[in-house]
mmCIF file of C-alpha atoms in Angstrom:
data_model
loop_
_atom_site.group_PDB
_atom_site.id
_atom_site.type_symbol
_atom_site.label_atom_id
_atom_site.label_comp_id
_atom_site.label_asym_id
_atom_site.label_seq_id
_atom_site.Cartn_x
_atom_site.Cartn_y
_atom_site.Cartn_z
ATOM 1 C CA MET A 26 81.784 131.965 122.073
ATOM 2 C CA ALA A 27 78.787 130.547 120.231
ATOM 3 C CA SER A 28 80.837 130.379 117.049
ATOM 4 C CA HIS A 29 83.549 128.382 118.843
ATOM 5 C CA ARG A 30 80.929 125.989 120.227
ATOM 6 C CA ASP A 31 79.388 125.553 116.763
ATOM 7 C CA SER A 32 82.807 124.869 115.262
ATOM 8 C CA ARG A 33 83.536 122.230 117.911
ATOM 9 C CA LEU A 34 80.135 120.602 117.364
ATOM 10 C CA PHE A 35 80.753 120.585 113.606
ATOM 11 C CA LYS A 36 84.089 118.836 114.086
ATOM 12 C CA LEU A 37 82.515 116.214 116.339
ATOM 13 C CA LEU A 38 79.558 115.473 114.065
ATOM 14 C CA LEU A 39 81.174 115.586 110.632
ATOM 15 C CA PRO A 40 83.098 112.246 110.736
ATOM 16 C CA PRO A 41 80.012 110.175 111.789
ATOM 17 C CA ILE A 42 77.929 111.877 109.077
ATOM 18 C CA VAL A 43 80.616 111.237 106.433
ATOM 19 C CA LEU A 44 80.808 107.616 107.576
ATOM 20 C CA LEU A 45 77.055 107.182 107.166
ATOM 21 C CA LEU A 46 77.118 108.696 103.656
ATOM 22 C CA LEU A 47 80.083 106.543 102.666
ATOM 23 C CA CYS A 48 78.287 103.413 103.872
ATOM 24 C CA VAL A 49 75.304 104.254 101.641
ATOM 25 C CA ILE A 50 77.603 104.849 98.661
ATOM 26 C CA ALA A 51 79.539 101.642 99.366
ATOM 27 C CA CYS A 52 76.264 99.692 99.431
ATOM 28 C CA CYS A 53 75.276 101.043 96.022
ATOM 29 C CA VAL A 54 78.471 100.991 93.942
ATOM 30 C CA GLY A 55 80.316 97.977 92.586
ATOM 31 C CA GLN A 56 80.119 95.541 89.687
ATOM 32 C CA TYR A 57 76.436 95.034 90.525
ATOM 33 C CA GLY A 58 74.989 98.552 90.804
ATOM 34 C CA ILE A 59 72.170 99.171 93.293
ATOM 35 C CA SER A 60 70.037 102.325 93.194
ATOM 36 C CA LEU A 61 68.995 104.217 96.313
ATOM 37 C CA SER A 62 65.376 103.114 95.896
ATOM 38 C CA GLU A 63 66.453 99.468 95.554
ATOM 39 C CA LEU A 64 68.624 99.883 98.648
ATOM 40 C CA ALA A 65 65.732 101.308 100.656
ATOM 41 C CA HIS A 66 63.389 98.563 99.402
ATOM 42 C CA SER A 67 65.867 95.815 100.309
ATOM 43 C CA ILE A 68 66.392 97.210 103.819
ATOM 44 C CA THR A 69 62.628 97.497 104.370
ATOM 45 C CA GLN A 70 62.057 93.980 103.051
ATOM 46 C CA TYR A 71 64.845 92.551 105.202
ATOM 47 C CA PHE A 72 63.309 93.812 108.435
ATOM 48 C CA PHE A 73 59.579 93.819 107.694
ATOM 49 C CA SER A 74 58.916 91.146 105.075
ATOM 50 C CA THR A 75 59.345 87.386 104.708
ATOM 51 C CA ALA A 76 59.480 87.429 100.897
ATOM 52 C CA ASP A 77 62.155 85.394 99.085
ATOM 53 C CA LYS A 78 65.562 86.983 98.613
ATOM 54 C CA THR A 79 66.302 88.684 95.314
ATOM 55 C CA ASP A 80 69.713 89.067 93.640
ATOM 56 C CA ILE A 81 69.951 92.546 95.145
ATOM 57 C CA ASP A 82 69.320 91.179 98.634
ATOM 58 C CA THR A 83 72.027 88.558 98.168
ATOM 59 C CA VAL A 84 74.603 91.090 96.969
ATOM 60 C CA LEU A 85 73.684 93.544 99.684
ATOM 61 C CA TRP A 86 73.262 91.360 102.777
ATOM 62 C CA ASP A 87 75.672 88.503 102.015
ATOM 63 C CA ILE A 88 78.536 90.459 100.449
ATOM 64 C CA ARG A 89 78.530 94.223 100.786
ATOM 65 C CA ILE A 90 77.115 94.857 104.253
ATOM 66 C CA PRO A 91 79.423 92.287 105.978
ATOM 67 C CA ARG A 92 82.301 93.834 104.074
ATOM 68 C CA ILE A 93 81.353 97.383 105.078
ATOM 69 C CA GLY A 94 80.871 96.206 108.662
ATOM 70 C CA ALA A 95 84.347 94.689 108.614
ATOM 71 C CA ALA A 96 85.813 97.912 107.227
ATOM 72 C CA ILE A 97 84.199 99.930 110.027
ATOM 73 C CA LEU A 98 85.257 97.465 112.712
ATOM 74 C CA VAL A 99 88.850 96.968 111.558
ATOM 75 C CA GLY A 100 89.427 100.624 110.656
ATOM 76 C CA ALA A 101 88.144 101.729 114.063
ATOM 77 C CA ALA A 102 90.165 99.068 115.908
ATOM 78 C CA LEU A 103 93.489 99.742 114.172
ATOM 79 C CA SER A 104 93.102 103.516 114.518
ATOM 80 C CA MET A 105 92.228 103.377 118.210
ATOM 81 C CA ALA A 106 95.081 100.971 118.821
ATOM 82 C CA GLY A 107 97.473 103.292 116.977
ATOM 83 C CA ALA A 108 96.368 106.344 118.972
ATOM 84 C CA THR A 109 96.724 104.353 122.198
ATOM 85 C CA TYR A 110 100.210 103.126 121.351
ATOM 86 C CA GLN A 111 101.380 106.597 120.350
ATOM 87 C CA GLY A 112 100.077 107.978 123.637
ATOM 88 C CA MET A 113 101.466 105.212 125.810
ATOM 89 C CA PHE A 114 104.920 105.230 124.234
ATOM 90 C CA ARG A 115 104.920 109.045 123.819
ATOM 91 C CA ASN A 116 106.082 108.511 120.269
ATOM 92 C CA PRO A 117 104.125 109.640 117.172
ATOM 93 C CA LEU A 118 105.924 107.068 114.985
ATOM 94 C CA VAL A 119 104.572 104.056 116.860
ATOM 95 C CA SER A 120 101.970 101.848 115.169
ATOM 96 C CA PRO A 121 99.953 98.827 116.411
ATOM 97 C CA ASP A 122 102.539 96.320 115.186
ATOM 98 C CA VAL A 123 105.259 97.652 117.494
ATOM 99 C CA LEU A 124 104.926 94.611 119.760
ATOM 100 C CA GLY A 125 105.260 92.199 116.859
ATOM 101 C CA VAL A 126 101.532 91.420 116.584
ATOM 102 C CA THR A 127 101.511 91.777 112.800
ATOM 103 C CA ALA A 128 104.543 89.544 112.361
ATOM 104 C CA GLY A 129 103.027 86.923 114.666
ATOM 105 C CA ALA A 130 99.682 86.938 112.868
ATOM 106 C CA GLY A 131 101.509 86.812 109.537
ATOM 107 C CA LEU A 132 103.541 83.762 110.540
ATOM 108 C CA GLY A 133 100.439 81.928 111.767
ATOM 109 C CA ALA A 134 98.621 82.697 108.519
ATOM 110 C CA VAL A 135 101.430 81.739 106.127
ATOM 111 C CA MET A 136 102.035 78.478 108.039
ATOM 112 C CA ALA A 137 98.335 77.626 107.762
ATOM 113 C CA ILE A 138 98.428 78.415 104.040
ATOM 114 C CA TYR A 139 101.620 76.352 103.639
ATOM 115 C CA PHE A 140 99.914 73.310 105.184
ATOM 116 C CA ASP A 141 96.808 73.888 103.005
ATOM 117 C CA LEU A 142 94.487 74.434 105.976
ATOM 118 C CA SER A 143 91.025 75.975 105.609
ATOM 119 C CA PHE A 144 90.538 79.739 105.685
ATOM 120 C CA PHE A 145 88.944 79.473 109.122
ATOM 121 C CA LEU A 146 92.098 77.809 110.451
ATOM 122 C CA VAL A 147 94.186 80.503 108.742
ATOM 123 C CA GLN A 148 92.313 83.047 110.853
ATOM 124 C CA VAL A 149 92.597 80.930 113.996
ATOM 125 C CA MET A 150 96.349 80.451 113.567
ATOM 126 C CA ALA A 151 96.844 84.148 112.778
ATOM 127 C CA PHE A 152 95.032 85.073 115.973
ATOM 128 C CA GLY A 153 96.801 82.425 118.029
ATOM 129 C CA PHE A 154 100.288 83.362 116.824
ATOM 130 C CA ALA A 155 99.564 87.061 117.392
ATOM 131 C CA LEU A 156 98.696 86.285 121.014
ATOM 132 C CA LEU A 157 101.746 84.015 121.279
ATOM 133 C CA VAL A 158 103.981 86.912 120.236
ATOM 134 C CA VAL A 159 102.388 89.186 122.810
ATOM 135 C CA PHE A 160 102.901 86.553 125.498
ATOM 136 C CA ILE A 161 106.574 86.066 124.576
ATOM 137 C CA VAL A 162 107.182 89.820 124.385
ATOM 138 C CA TYR A 163 105.519 90.361 127.755
ATOM 139 C CA LEU A 164 107.485 87.472 129.301
ATOM 140 C CA VAL A 165 110.811 88.799 128.001
ATOM 141 C CA ALA A 166 109.964 92.300 129.229
ATOM 142 C CA LYS A 167 109.171 90.916 132.679
ATOM 143 C CA LEU A 168 112.508 89.079 132.762
ATOM 144 C CA ALA A 169 114.396 92.273 131.828
ATOM 145 C CA ARG A 170 113.902 93.716 135.300
ATOM 146 C CA HIS A 171 116.853 96.072 135.202
ATOM 147 C CA HIS A 172 115.416 98.233 132.412
ATOM 148 C CA ASP A 173 112.451 100.559 132.152
ATOM 149 C CA PRO A 174 109.328 98.316 131.720
ATOM 150 C CA ILE A 175 107.999 100.176 128.669
ATOM 151 C CA LEU A 176 111.409 100.305 126.994
ATOM 152 C CA SER A 177 111.844 96.569 127.628
ATOM 153 C CA LEU A 178 108.409 95.926 126.120
ATOM 154 C CA VAL A 179 109.198 97.882 122.954
ATOM 155 C CA LEU A 180 112.680 96.431 122.455
ATOM 156 C CA SER A 181 111.529 92.856 123.003
ATOM 157 C CA GLY A 182 108.595 93.524 120.620
ATOM 158 C CA VAL A 183 110.961 94.751 117.903
ATOM 159 C CA ALA A 184 113.290 91.771 118.362
ATOM 160 C CA ILE A 185 110.573 89.105 118.460
ATOM 161 C CA GLY A 186 108.805 90.780 115.528
ATOM 162 C CA ALA A 187 112.016 90.646 113.500
ATOM 163 C CA LEU A 188 112.452 86.964 114.364
ATOM 164 C CA PHE A 189 108.905 86.108 113.284
ATOM 165 C CA GLY A 190 109.397 88.233 110.147
ATOM 166 C CA SER A 191 112.387 86.085 109.223
ATOM 167 C CA ALA A 192 110.312 82.960 109.813
ATOM 168 C CA ILE A 193 107.666 84.345 107.418
ATOM 169 C CA ALA A 194 110.363 84.811 104.770
ATOM 170 C CA LEU A 195 111.516 81.221 105.304
ATOM 171 C CA VAL A 196 108.000 79.810 104.862
ATOM 172 C CA LYS A 197 107.586 81.895 101.680
ATOM 173 C CA ILE A 198 110.796 80.428 100.256
ATOM 174 C CA LEU A 199 109.557 76.894 100.966
ATOM 175 C CA ALA A 200 106.046 77.555 99.597
ATOM 176 C CA ASP A 201 104.768 76.504 96.176
ATOM 177 C CA PRO A 202 105.495 79.592 93.981
ATOM 178 C CA TYR A 203 102.524 78.903 91.691
ATOM 179 C CA GLY A 204 99.818 78.648 94.379
ATOM 180 C CA GLN A 205 100.667 79.067 98.031
ATOM 181 C CA LEU A 206 103.059 81.981 97.587
ATOM 182 C CA ALA A 207 100.477 84.140 95.803
ATOM 183 C CA THR A 208 97.929 83.429 98.556
ATOM 184 C CA MET A 209 100.461 84.337 101.234
ATOM 185 C CA VAL A 210 101.374 87.620 99.523
ATOM 186 C CA PHE A 211 97.704 88.519 99.062
ATOM 187 C CA TRP A 212 96.974 87.825 102.753
ATOM 188 C CA MET A 213 99.981 89.858 103.882
ATOM 189 C CA LEU A 214 98.669 92.849 101.892
ATOM 190 C CA GLY A 215 95.237 92.691 103.549
ATOM 191 C CA ALA A 216 91.744 92.509 102.051
ATOM 192 C CA LEU A 217 88.127 92.561 103.168
ATOM 193 C CA ASN A 218 86.716 90.235 100.510
ATOM 194 C CA MET A 219 87.621 87.269 102.728
ATOM 195 C CA VAL A 220 85.442 88.443 105.636
ATOM 196 C CA ASN A 221 81.974 86.937 106.031
ATOM 197 C CA ARG A 222 79.153 87.363 108.514
ATOM 198 C CA GLU A 223 80.444 84.606 110.813
ATOM 199 C CA ASP A 224 83.842 86.309 111.053
ATOM 200 C CA LEU A 225 82.131 89.519 112.093
ATOM 201 C CA LEU A 226 79.999 87.778 114.711
ATOM 202 C CA MET A 227 83.112 86.163 116.159
ATOM 203 C CA SER A 228 85.434 89.186 116.149
ATOM 204 C CA THR A 229 83.051 92.047 116.984
ATOM 205 C CA PRO A 230 82.525 91.145 120.690
ATOM 206 C CA ILE A 231 86.293 90.795 121.255
ATOM 207 C CA ILE A 232 87.105 94.137 119.645
ATOM 208 C CA LEU A 233 84.247 95.928 121.421
ATOM 209 C CA LEU A 234 85.334 94.435 124.735
ATOM 210 C CA CYS A 235 88.864 95.742 124.165
ATOM 211 C CA MET A 236 87.515 99.183 123.298
ATOM 212 C CA VAL A 237 85.649 99.499 126.613
ATOM 213 C CA PRO A 238 88.653 100.212 128.897
ATOM 214 C CA LEU A 239 90.188 102.489 126.267
ATOM 215 C CA ILE A 240 87.032 104.567 125.991
ATOM 216 C CA LEU A 241 86.156 104.632 129.695
ATOM 217 C CA LEU A 242 89.687 105.424 130.867
ATOM 218 C CA ARG A 243 90.778 107.622 127.963
ATOM 219 C CA TRP A 244 91.118 110.635 130.256
ATOM 220 C CA ARG A 245 93.973 108.806 131.991
ATOM 221 C CA MET A 246 95.920 108.827 128.717
ATOM 222 C CA ASN A 247 96.268 112.583 129.124
ATOM 223 C CA ILE A 248 97.778 112.025 132.547
ATOM 224 C CA LEU A 249 100.089 109.293 131.251
ATOM 225 C CA SER A 250 101.470 111.742 128.701
ATOM 226 C CA LEU A 251 102.947 113.646 131.662
ATOM 227 C CA ASP A 252 106.118 112.696 133.500
ATOM 228 C CA ASP A 253 105.680 109.419 135.430
ATOM 229 C CA LYS A 254 106.308 111.081 138.804
ATOM 230 C CA GLU A 255 103.730 113.732 138.041
ATOM 231 C CA ALA A 256 101.216 111.083 136.962
ATOM 232 C CA LEU A 257 101.848 109.126 140.171
ATOM 233 C CA SER A 258 101.275 112.267 142.230
ATOM 234 C CA LEU A 259 97.834 112.537 140.580
ATOM 235 C CA GLY A 260 96.921 109.079 141.862
ATOM 236 C CA VAL A 261 97.379 107.022 138.675
ATOM 237 C CA ASN A 262 99.163 103.668 138.818
ATOM 238 C CA VAL A 263 101.304 104.333 135.755
ATOM 239 C CA ASN A 264 102.642 100.863 134.948
ATOM 240 C CA ARG A 265 99.386 99.009 135.589
ATOM 241 C CA THR A 266 97.328 101.483 133.548
ATOM 242 C CA ARG A 267 99.795 101.377 130.661
ATOM 243 C CA ILE A 268 99.761 97.577 130.614
ATOM 244 C CA VAL A 269 95.929 97.550 130.522
ATOM 245 C CA PHE A 270 95.906 99.986 127.603
ATOM 246 C CA ILE A 271 98.661 98.189 125.690
ATOM 247 C CA LEU A 272 97.123 94.727 126.137
ATOM 248 C CA SER A 273 93.680 95.997 125.081
ATOM 249 C CA ALA A 274 95.129 97.646 121.971
ATOM 250 C CA THR A 275 97.216 94.584 121.149
ATOM 251 C CA LEU A 276 94.359 92.090 121.484
ATOM 252 C CA MET A 277 92.191 94.369 119.359
ATOM 253 C CA THR A 278 94.890 94.513 116.672
ATOM 254 C CA ALA A 279 95.399 90.746 116.729
ATOM 255 C CA THR A 280 91.669 90.156 116.249
ATOM 256 C CA ALA A 281 91.459 92.637 113.365
ATOM 257 C CA VAL A 282 94.528 91.283 111.574
ATOM 258 C CA SER A 283 93.346 87.680 111.919
ATOM 259 C CA ILE A 284 90.223 88.307 109.796
ATOM 260 C CA THR A 285 91.554 90.765 107.189
ATOM 261 C CA GLY A 286 95.287 90.161 106.900
ATOM 262 C CA VAL A 287 97.850 92.896 107.381
ATOM 263 C CA ILE A 288 96.513 96.352 106.472
ATOM 264 C CA GLY A 289 99.316 98.816 107.051
ATOM 265 C CA TRP A 290 99.456 102.558 107.724
ATOM 266 C CA ILE A 291 96.001 102.963 109.291
ATOM 267 C CA GLY A 292 97.242 102.721 112.875
ATOM 268 C CA LEU A 293 100.074 105.120 112.131
ATOM 269 C CA VAL A 294 98.431 107.778 109.943
ATOM 270 C CA VAL A 295 94.817 107.999 111.143
ATOM 271 C CA PRO A 296 95.678 109.101 114.723
ATOM 272 C CA HIS A 297 97.631 111.988 113.174
ATOM 273 C CA MET A 298 94.617 112.905 111.035
ATOM 274 C CA ALA A 299 92.402 112.838 114.133
ATOM 275 C CA ARG A 300 94.925 114.927 116.077
ATOM 276 C CA LEU A 301 94.945 117.555 113.327
ATOM 277 C CA TRP A 302 91.132 117.558 113.229
ATOM 278 C CA ILE A 303 90.208 117.630 116.927
ATOM 279 C CA GLY A 304 93.442 118.230 118.894
ATOM 280 C CA PRO A 305 95.645 116.115 121.191
ATOM 281 C CA ASP A 306 93.167 115.680 124.079
ATOM 282 C CA PHE A 307 92.600 111.915 124.309
ATOM 283 C CA ARG A 308 89.046 112.386 125.577
ATOM 284 C CA LYS A 309 88.169 113.531 122.042
ATOM 285 C CA LEU A 310 91.085 112.092 120.093
ATOM 286 C CA LEU A 311 90.268 108.442 120.779
ATOM 287 C CA PRO A 312 86.580 108.547 119.669
ATOM 288 C CA MET A 313 87.590 110.683 116.679
ATOM 289 C CA SER A 314 90.287 108.154 115.699
ATOM 290 C CA LEU A 315 87.583 105.490 115.808
ATOM 291 C CA PHE A 316 85.337 107.343 113.339
ATOM 292 C CA ILE A 317 88.090 108.603 111.037
ATOM 293 C CA GLY A 318 89.640 105.124 110.925
ATOM 294 C CA ALA A 319 86.289 103.653 109.926
ATOM 295 C CA VAL A 320 85.826 106.362 107.260
ATOM 296 C CA PHE A 321 89.350 105.775 105.949
ATOM 297 C CA LEU A 322 88.943 102.023 105.536
ATOM 298 C CA VAL A 323 85.413 102.137 104.075
ATOM 299 C CA LEU A 324 86.660 104.715 101.551
ATOM 300 C CA THR A 325 89.826 102.825 100.583
ATOM 301 C CA ASP A 326 87.939 99.530 100.300
ATOM 302 C CA THR A 327 85.334 101.143 98.053
ATOM 303 C CA ILE A 328 88.114 102.570 95.876
ATOM 304 C CA ALA A 329 89.944 99.217 95.803
ATOM 305 C CA ARG A 330 86.918 97.302 94.503
ATOM 306 C CA THR A 331 85.401 99.888 92.132
ATOM 307 C CA CYS A 332 88.118 102.052 90.534
ATOM 308 C CA PHE A 333 90.317 99.377 88.950
ATOM 309 C CA PRO A 334 89.762 96.480 86.513
ATOM 310 C CA ILE A 335 90.792 94.062 89.283
ATOM 311 C CA GLU A 336 90.365 94.406 93.037
ATOM 312 C CA LEU A 337 93.557 95.674 94.628
ATOM 313 C CA PRO A 338 94.766 94.539 98.081
ATOM 314 C CA LEU A 339 94.008 97.205 100.668
ATOM 315 C CA GLY A 340 97.605 97.417 101.851
ATOM 316 C CA ILE A 341 98.567 98.935 98.480
ATOM 317 C CA ILE A 342 95.839 101.614 98.618
ATOM 318 C CA THR A 343 96.513 102.515 102.263
ATOM 319 C CA ALA A 344 100.237 102.805 101.520
ATOM 320 C CA PHE A 345 99.634 105.108 98.528
ATOM 321 C CA VAL A 346 97.414 107.325 100.698
ATOM 322 C CA GLY A 347 99.294 107.003 103.976
ATOM 323 C CA VAL A 348 102.886 107.542 102.858
ATOM 324 C CA PRO A 349 102.381 110.968 101.142
ATOM 325 C CA PHE A 350 100.235 112.137 104.061
ATOM 326 C CA PHE A 351 102.804 111.029 106.604
ATOM 327 C CA LEU A 352 105.678 112.608 104.659
ATOM 328 C CA SER A 353 103.734 115.886 104.372
ATOM 329 C CA LEU A 354 103.271 115.843 108.159
ATOM 330 C CA LEU A 355 106.983 115.239 108.590
ATOM 331 C CA ILE A 356 107.968 118.083 106.234
ATOM 332 C CA ARG A 357 105.436 120.558 107.667
ATOM 333 C CA GLY A 358 106.553 119.703 111.198
ATOM 334 C CA GLY A 359 110.162 120.338 110.192
ATOM 335 C CA VAL A 360 109.314 123.736 108.659
ATOM 336 C CA ARG A 361 107.480 124.850 111.833
ATOM 337 C CA LYS A 362 110.344 123.775 113.988
#
């Protein structure tokens, strides 16, 4: 019994500890190397001294720490959103872009790039178009009264997402191939080097606010995985609770995508990793998805900026990690069956 309790405690504590160690490593490695003693000195000086900033302080506090913070925030948000979607739609293949959020954010961003707007307006338009897609999808689903509400939501999300995806392709065709097109492609593959401290200050409250209902009501996700009639008999308003979860996850995804671009596979693969690690109970699965998602993105970002002669877009790294893992899950699941 004690051994089982120790094993459970180990599983709960390991991801936060790994995340902390990875953050220290990510602070130290890069083109400008920082030793552990220099890291400790810079942190002490930042909080307890008014001395002028050194080069190490600039690299650490203006570049790396905002970037690591963004990796934690976005990785946690996309992973929690993915776990929520998979639970709400009872489908392990669902990812956060099922309602067309990614396509909407992508269209807003490429249009802003096409009209040569500032990077801040690129983020604003990405966020605005992501919300616009959600509004249209929700409106269409409400109009389709003769179908199951969740099915209507998914089908309208797929259709509107495809429409916005076609619009992205059209803007790419019209874009300048020697300047704008490269910027659009880079944004669509996702990166953290564009995120600064102001972006974090703006997006963190929104994402944390969206996480609150997911965390506080995560036990209801277990009930929603049951048959609707059974869930209703347990006193849960199925449709209203699902809508709250889906809107929270969608707004969280839209905020994350607007500051980093499209980073694929995290929302699909990380919930499976968390499920393998801690089990399917959403009371543990959701917090574990948060930590493992943060670990995954901090690790891939550190690899992307340190292991290659040039910095690779994160979407490439996450695809190279996510696709083999997902296929192995698919094959192993088929063998067991």
